[in-house]
Tab-separated table of C-alpha atoms in Angstrom:
chain	number	residue	atom	x	y	z
A	1	MET	CA	15.732	6.026	-2.903
A	2	LYS	CA	15.114	6.154	0.967
A	3	ARG	CA	11.533	7.124	0.295
A	4	TRP	CA	10.836	4.034	-1.751
A	5	SER	CA	12.484	1.862	0.996
A	6	ALA	CA	10.349	3.562	3.721
A	7	VAL	CA	7.031	3.093	1.653
A	8	LEU	CA	7.898	-0.564	1.003
A	9	ALA	CA	8.681	-1.093	4.743
A	10	VAL	CA	5.324	0.503	5.655
A	11	ALA	CA	3.437	-1.637	3.117
A	12	ALA	CA	5.053	-4.763	4.220
A	13	VAL	CA	4.127	-4.115	7.916
A	14	CYS	CA	0.476	-3.282	6.830
A	15	ALA	CA	0.284	-6.399	4.934
A	16	GLY	CA	1.282	-8.391	8.107
A	17	CYS	CA	-1.140	-6.635	10.111
A	18	GLN	CA	-4.120	-7.360	7.765
A	19	ASP	CA	-2.944	-11.216	7.666
A	20	LYS	CA	-3.006	-11.017	11.373
A	21	VAL	CA	-6.502	-9.538	11.621
A	22	GLN	CA	-7.859	-12.193	9.319
A	23	ASP	CA	-6.211	-15.047	11.488
A	24	ASP	CA	-7.707	-13.624	14.704
A	25	LYS	CA	-11.358	-13.608	13.382
A	26	PRO	CA	-13.485	-14.938	16.150
A	27	THR	CA	-15.520	-18.054	15.440
A	28	ARG	CA	-19.295	-18.120	16.282
A	29	ALA	CA	-19.372	-21.905	16.325
A	30	GLN	CA	-17.171	-25.166	16.333
A	31	ILE	CA	-17.671	-28.437	15.044
A	32	ARG	CA	-17.072	-31.437	17.449
A	33	LYS	CA	-16.569	-34.649	15.711
A	34	THR	CA	-18.536	-37.428	17.570
A	35	GLY	CA	-17.997	-40.266	14.964
A	36	PRO	CA	-16.520	-40.858	11.629
A	37	ALA	CA	-19.550	-39.345	10.033
A	38	THR	CA	-21.251	-37.369	12.865
A	39	MET	CA	-20.803	-34.059	14.276
A	40	GLU	CA	-22.142	-31.816	16.937
A	41	VAL	CA	-22.290	-27.928	16.252
A	42	ILE	CA	-21.420	-25.916	19.562
A	43	PRO	CA	-22.162	-22.228	19.472
A	44	ALA	CA	-19.671	-19.921	21.250
A	45	ASP	CA	-20.581	-17.382	23.875
A	46	GLY	CA	-22.129	-14.111	22.815
A	47	GLN	CA	-24.085	-15.312	19.780
A	48	LEU	CA	-27.495	-14.245	18.641
A	49	PRO	CA	-29.948	-16.527	20.462
A	50	TYR	CA	-31.521	-18.476	17.705
A	51	CYS	CA	-29.926	-20.574	14.901
A	52	MET	CA	-30.595	-22.820	11.870
A	53	LEU	CA	-28.184	-25.342	10.264
A	54	TYR	CA	-27.692	-26.279	6.769
A	55	THR	CA	-25.047	-28.331	4.957
A	56	VAL	CA	-24.142	-28.151	1.183
A	57	SER	CA	-22.117	-31.119	0.057
A	58	GLU	CA	-19.509	-31.284	-2.611
A	59	LYS	CA	-22.063	-32.841	-4.928
A	60	GLY	CA	-24.513	-29.858	-4.413
A	61	VAL	CA	-26.952	-31.530	-1.947
A	62	ILE	CA	-28.390	-28.975	0.461
A	63	ARG	CA	-29.774	-30.284	3.750
A	64	GLN	CA	-31.692	-28.498	6.486
A	65	LEU	CA	-30.491	-29.950	9.787
A	66	THR	CA	-32.608	-28.089	12.263
A	67	LEU	CA	-36.050	-29.162	10.886
A	68	THR	CA	-38.941	-28.370	13.298
A	69	LYS	CA	-42.839	-28.516	12.763
A	70	GLU	CA	-42.829	-24.695	12.382
A	71	ASN	CA	-39.864	-24.840	10.015
A	72	ARG	CA	-38.002	-21.931	11.728
A	73	SER	CA	-34.922	-21.408	13.582
A	74	ILE	CA	-34.392	-22.829	17.016
A	75	ARG	CA	-32.987	-21.658	20.218
A	76	CYS	CA	-29.320	-22.198	20.612
A	77	GLU	CA	-27.440	-22.033	23.777
A	78	ALA	CA	-23.838	-21.287	24.154
A	79	ASN	CA	-21.406	-24.106	24.658
A	80	LYS	CA	-24.131	-26.692	24.248
A	81	PRO	CA	-24.724	-28.928	21.124
A	82	VAL	CA	-27.366	-27.429	18.699
A	83	ALA	CA	-30.730	-29.351	19.439
A	84	ASN	CA	-28.730	-31.542	21.842
A	85	THR	CA	-27.961	-33.905	19.094
A	86	SER	CA	-25.257	-35.252	16.810
A	87	PHE	CA	-25.860	-34.886	13.060
A	88	ARG	CA	-24.932	-37.697	10.698
A	89	ILE	CA	-23.607	-36.617	7.213
A	90	PRO	CA	-23.762	-39.193	4.356
A	91	THR	CA	-20.284	-40.116	3.300
A	92	GLN	CA	-21.138	-40.612	-0.291
A	93	GLU	CA	-21.704	-36.841	-0.605
A	94	GLY	CA	-18.242	-35.914	0.410
A	95	LYS	CA	-17.128	-32.956	2.340
A	96	VAL	CA	-19.725	-30.508	3.351
A	97	LYS	CA	-19.905	-26.782	4.257
A	98	VAL	CA	-21.918	-26.213	7.384
A	99	TYR	CA	-23.807	-23.057	7.425
A	100	ILE	CA	-24.791	-21.880	10.908
A	101	PHE	CA	-27.301	-18.787	10.708
A	102	PHE	CA	-27.557	-17.076	14.051
A	103	SER	CA	-30.461	-14.486	14.359
A	104	ASP	CA	-32.117	-12.276	16.898
A	105	ASP	CA	-35.512	-13.646	16.196
A	106	ARG	CA	-37.062	-16.894	14.870
A	107	ILE	CA	-36.865	-16.763	10.972
A	108	PRO	CA	-38.408	-19.110	8.715
A	109	ALA	CA	-36.372	-21.791	7.045
A	110	GLY	CA	-37.883	-21.401	3.523
A	111	PRO	CA	-36.259	-18.121	2.528
A	112	VAL	CA	-32.786	-19.298	3.824
A	113	ALA	CA	-32.885	-22.596	1.861
A	114	GLN	CA	-33.943	-20.712	-1.299
A	115	GLN	CA	-31.177	-18.209	-0.927
A	116	LEU	CA	-28.655	-20.929	-0.103
A	117	TYR	CA	-29.749	-22.836	-3.377
A	118	ASP	CA	-29.433	-19.492	-5.266
A	119	LEU	CA	-25.901	-18.819	-3.877
A	120	ARG	CA	-24.522	-22.343	-3.983
A	121	ALA	CA	-21.943	-21.480	-6.607
A	122	GLN	CA	-20.392	-18.893	-4.228
A	123	GLU	CA	-17.313	-19.946	-2.293
A	124	ARG	CA	-18.357	-18.153	0.901
A	125	ILE	CA	-21.833	-16.633	2.012
A	126	SER	CA	-22.084	-13.898	4.407
A	127	ALA	CA	-25.161	-12.272	6.086
A	128	MET	CA	-24.707	-9.469	3.549
A	129	ASP	CA	-25.703	-11.897	0.808
A	130	LEU	CA	-28.993	-12.939	2.435
A	131	ARG	CA	-32.366	-11.069	2.382
A	132	LEU	CA	-33.579	-11.873	5.963
A	133	PRO	CA	-35.396	-9.873	8.688
A	134	GLY	CA	-33.540	-8.627	11.798
A	135	ARG	CA	-29.873	-9.280	12.718
A	136	VAL	CA	-28.373	-12.327	11.147
A	137	GLN	CA	-24.807	-13.598	11.307
A	138	VAL	CA	-23.397	-16.537	9.429
A	139	GLU	CA	-20.591	-18.992	10.263
A	140	THR	CA	-19.307	-21.336	7.787
A	141	LEU	CA	-17.381	-24.536	8.780
A	142	ASP	CA	-16.123	-27.452	6.871
A	143	PHE	CA	-16.780	-31.110	7.859
A	144	VAL	CA	-15.444	-34.267	6.155
A	145	PRO	CA	-17.440	-37.398	6.908
A	146	GLU	CA	-15.279	-40.557	6.940
A	147	LEU	CA	-16.349	-44.238	6.325
A	148	PRO	CA	-16.528	-46.049	9.662
A	149	SER	CA	-13.507	-48.419	10.342
A	150	MET	CA	-14.010	-52.107	9.914
A	151	ASP	CA	-13.992	-54.455	12.990
A	152	ALA	CA	-11.966	-57.712	13.088
A	153	GLN	CA	-14.376	-59.428	10.966
A	154	GLY	CA	-14.314	-56.840	8.376
A	155	GLU	CA	-17.745	-55.432	9.060
A	156	ALA	CA	-18.702	-51.853	9.626
A	157	PRO	CA	-20.106	-51.098	12.960
A	158	LYS	CA	-23.910	-50.779	13.108
A	159	ALA	CA	-25.798	-47.588	13.913
A	160	PRO	CA	-27.650	-47.719	17.234
A	161	SER	CA	-31.207	-48.691	16.623
A	162	ASN	CA	-32.533	-46.143	19.167
A	163	ALA	CA	-31.173	-43.182	16.977
A	164	PRO	CA	-33.864	-42.004	14.713
A	165	ASP	CA	-32.878	-40.283	11.445
A	166	MET	CA	-33.869	-36.722	10.706
A	167	GLY	CA	-33.200	-33.905	8.082
A	168	VAL	CA	-34.484	-32.957	4.811
A	169	THR	CA	-33.127	-32.308	1.451
A	170	VAL	CA	-34.045	-28.970	-0.070
A	171	ASN	CA	-34.736	-28.902	-3.843
A	172	LYS	CA	-34.750	-26.063	-6.281
A	173	ASP	CA	-38.380	-25.206	-5.816
A	174	ASN	CA	-37.727	-24.739	-1.919
A	175	ALA	CA	-40.128	-27.607	-1.325
A	176	PRO	CA	-38.679	-30.373	1.132
A	177	GLY	CA	-37.819	-33.393	-0.630
A	178	ALA	CA	-38.154	-36.978	0.832
A	179	PRO	CA	-36.734	-37.319	4.360
A	180	GLN	CA	-33.076	-38.294	4.030
A	181	PRO	CA	-30.940	-39.749	6.669
A	182	ALA	CA	-28.917	-36.721	7.339
A	183	ALA	CA	-28.887	-36.417	11.350
A	184	SER	CA	-29.707	-38.655	14.205
A	185	GLY	CA	-31.102	-37.254	17.438
A	186	GLN	CA	-34.027	-35.597	18.999
A	187	ASP	CA	-36.517	-33.109	16.933
A	188	LYS	CA	-36.649	-29.865	18.823
């Protein structure tokens, strides 16, 4: 009887330790909400130097936020917003998962988009799920866009006219769709 009590006590202590390890997992980036439906993504210290951002909405829409002319990952500095911009998330698509792909080299966005499309039914995606060159680390964060609050006259505030929209929806053939208003800021 004493042996079973000792085994159960050790099992309980080990289970508590495993929960603590999962809770202490370091985050590679954080989301800073800059408005009801806008956010900045801030990489933490010690991350790989290049990154790429995608969102996958509750409705299944996949958007590439870090779109460049070369369609490759961009340089991401620690403790500074990715691309020095805020990204606007369409409220009609609901909650989004933000996938941040950190890499040791600039990787093409096409294969990442295709693999995201193929893995879209999975709850979580890790670097082990991807077939990409070099070292790749993945951080998954959630963001819930909200409708803007109404002013005294019952109207929603208007977006600044000097903030251009950018972003692209990725379709099943990995071909960029028509530009969608997914982000506002500067193209880097």
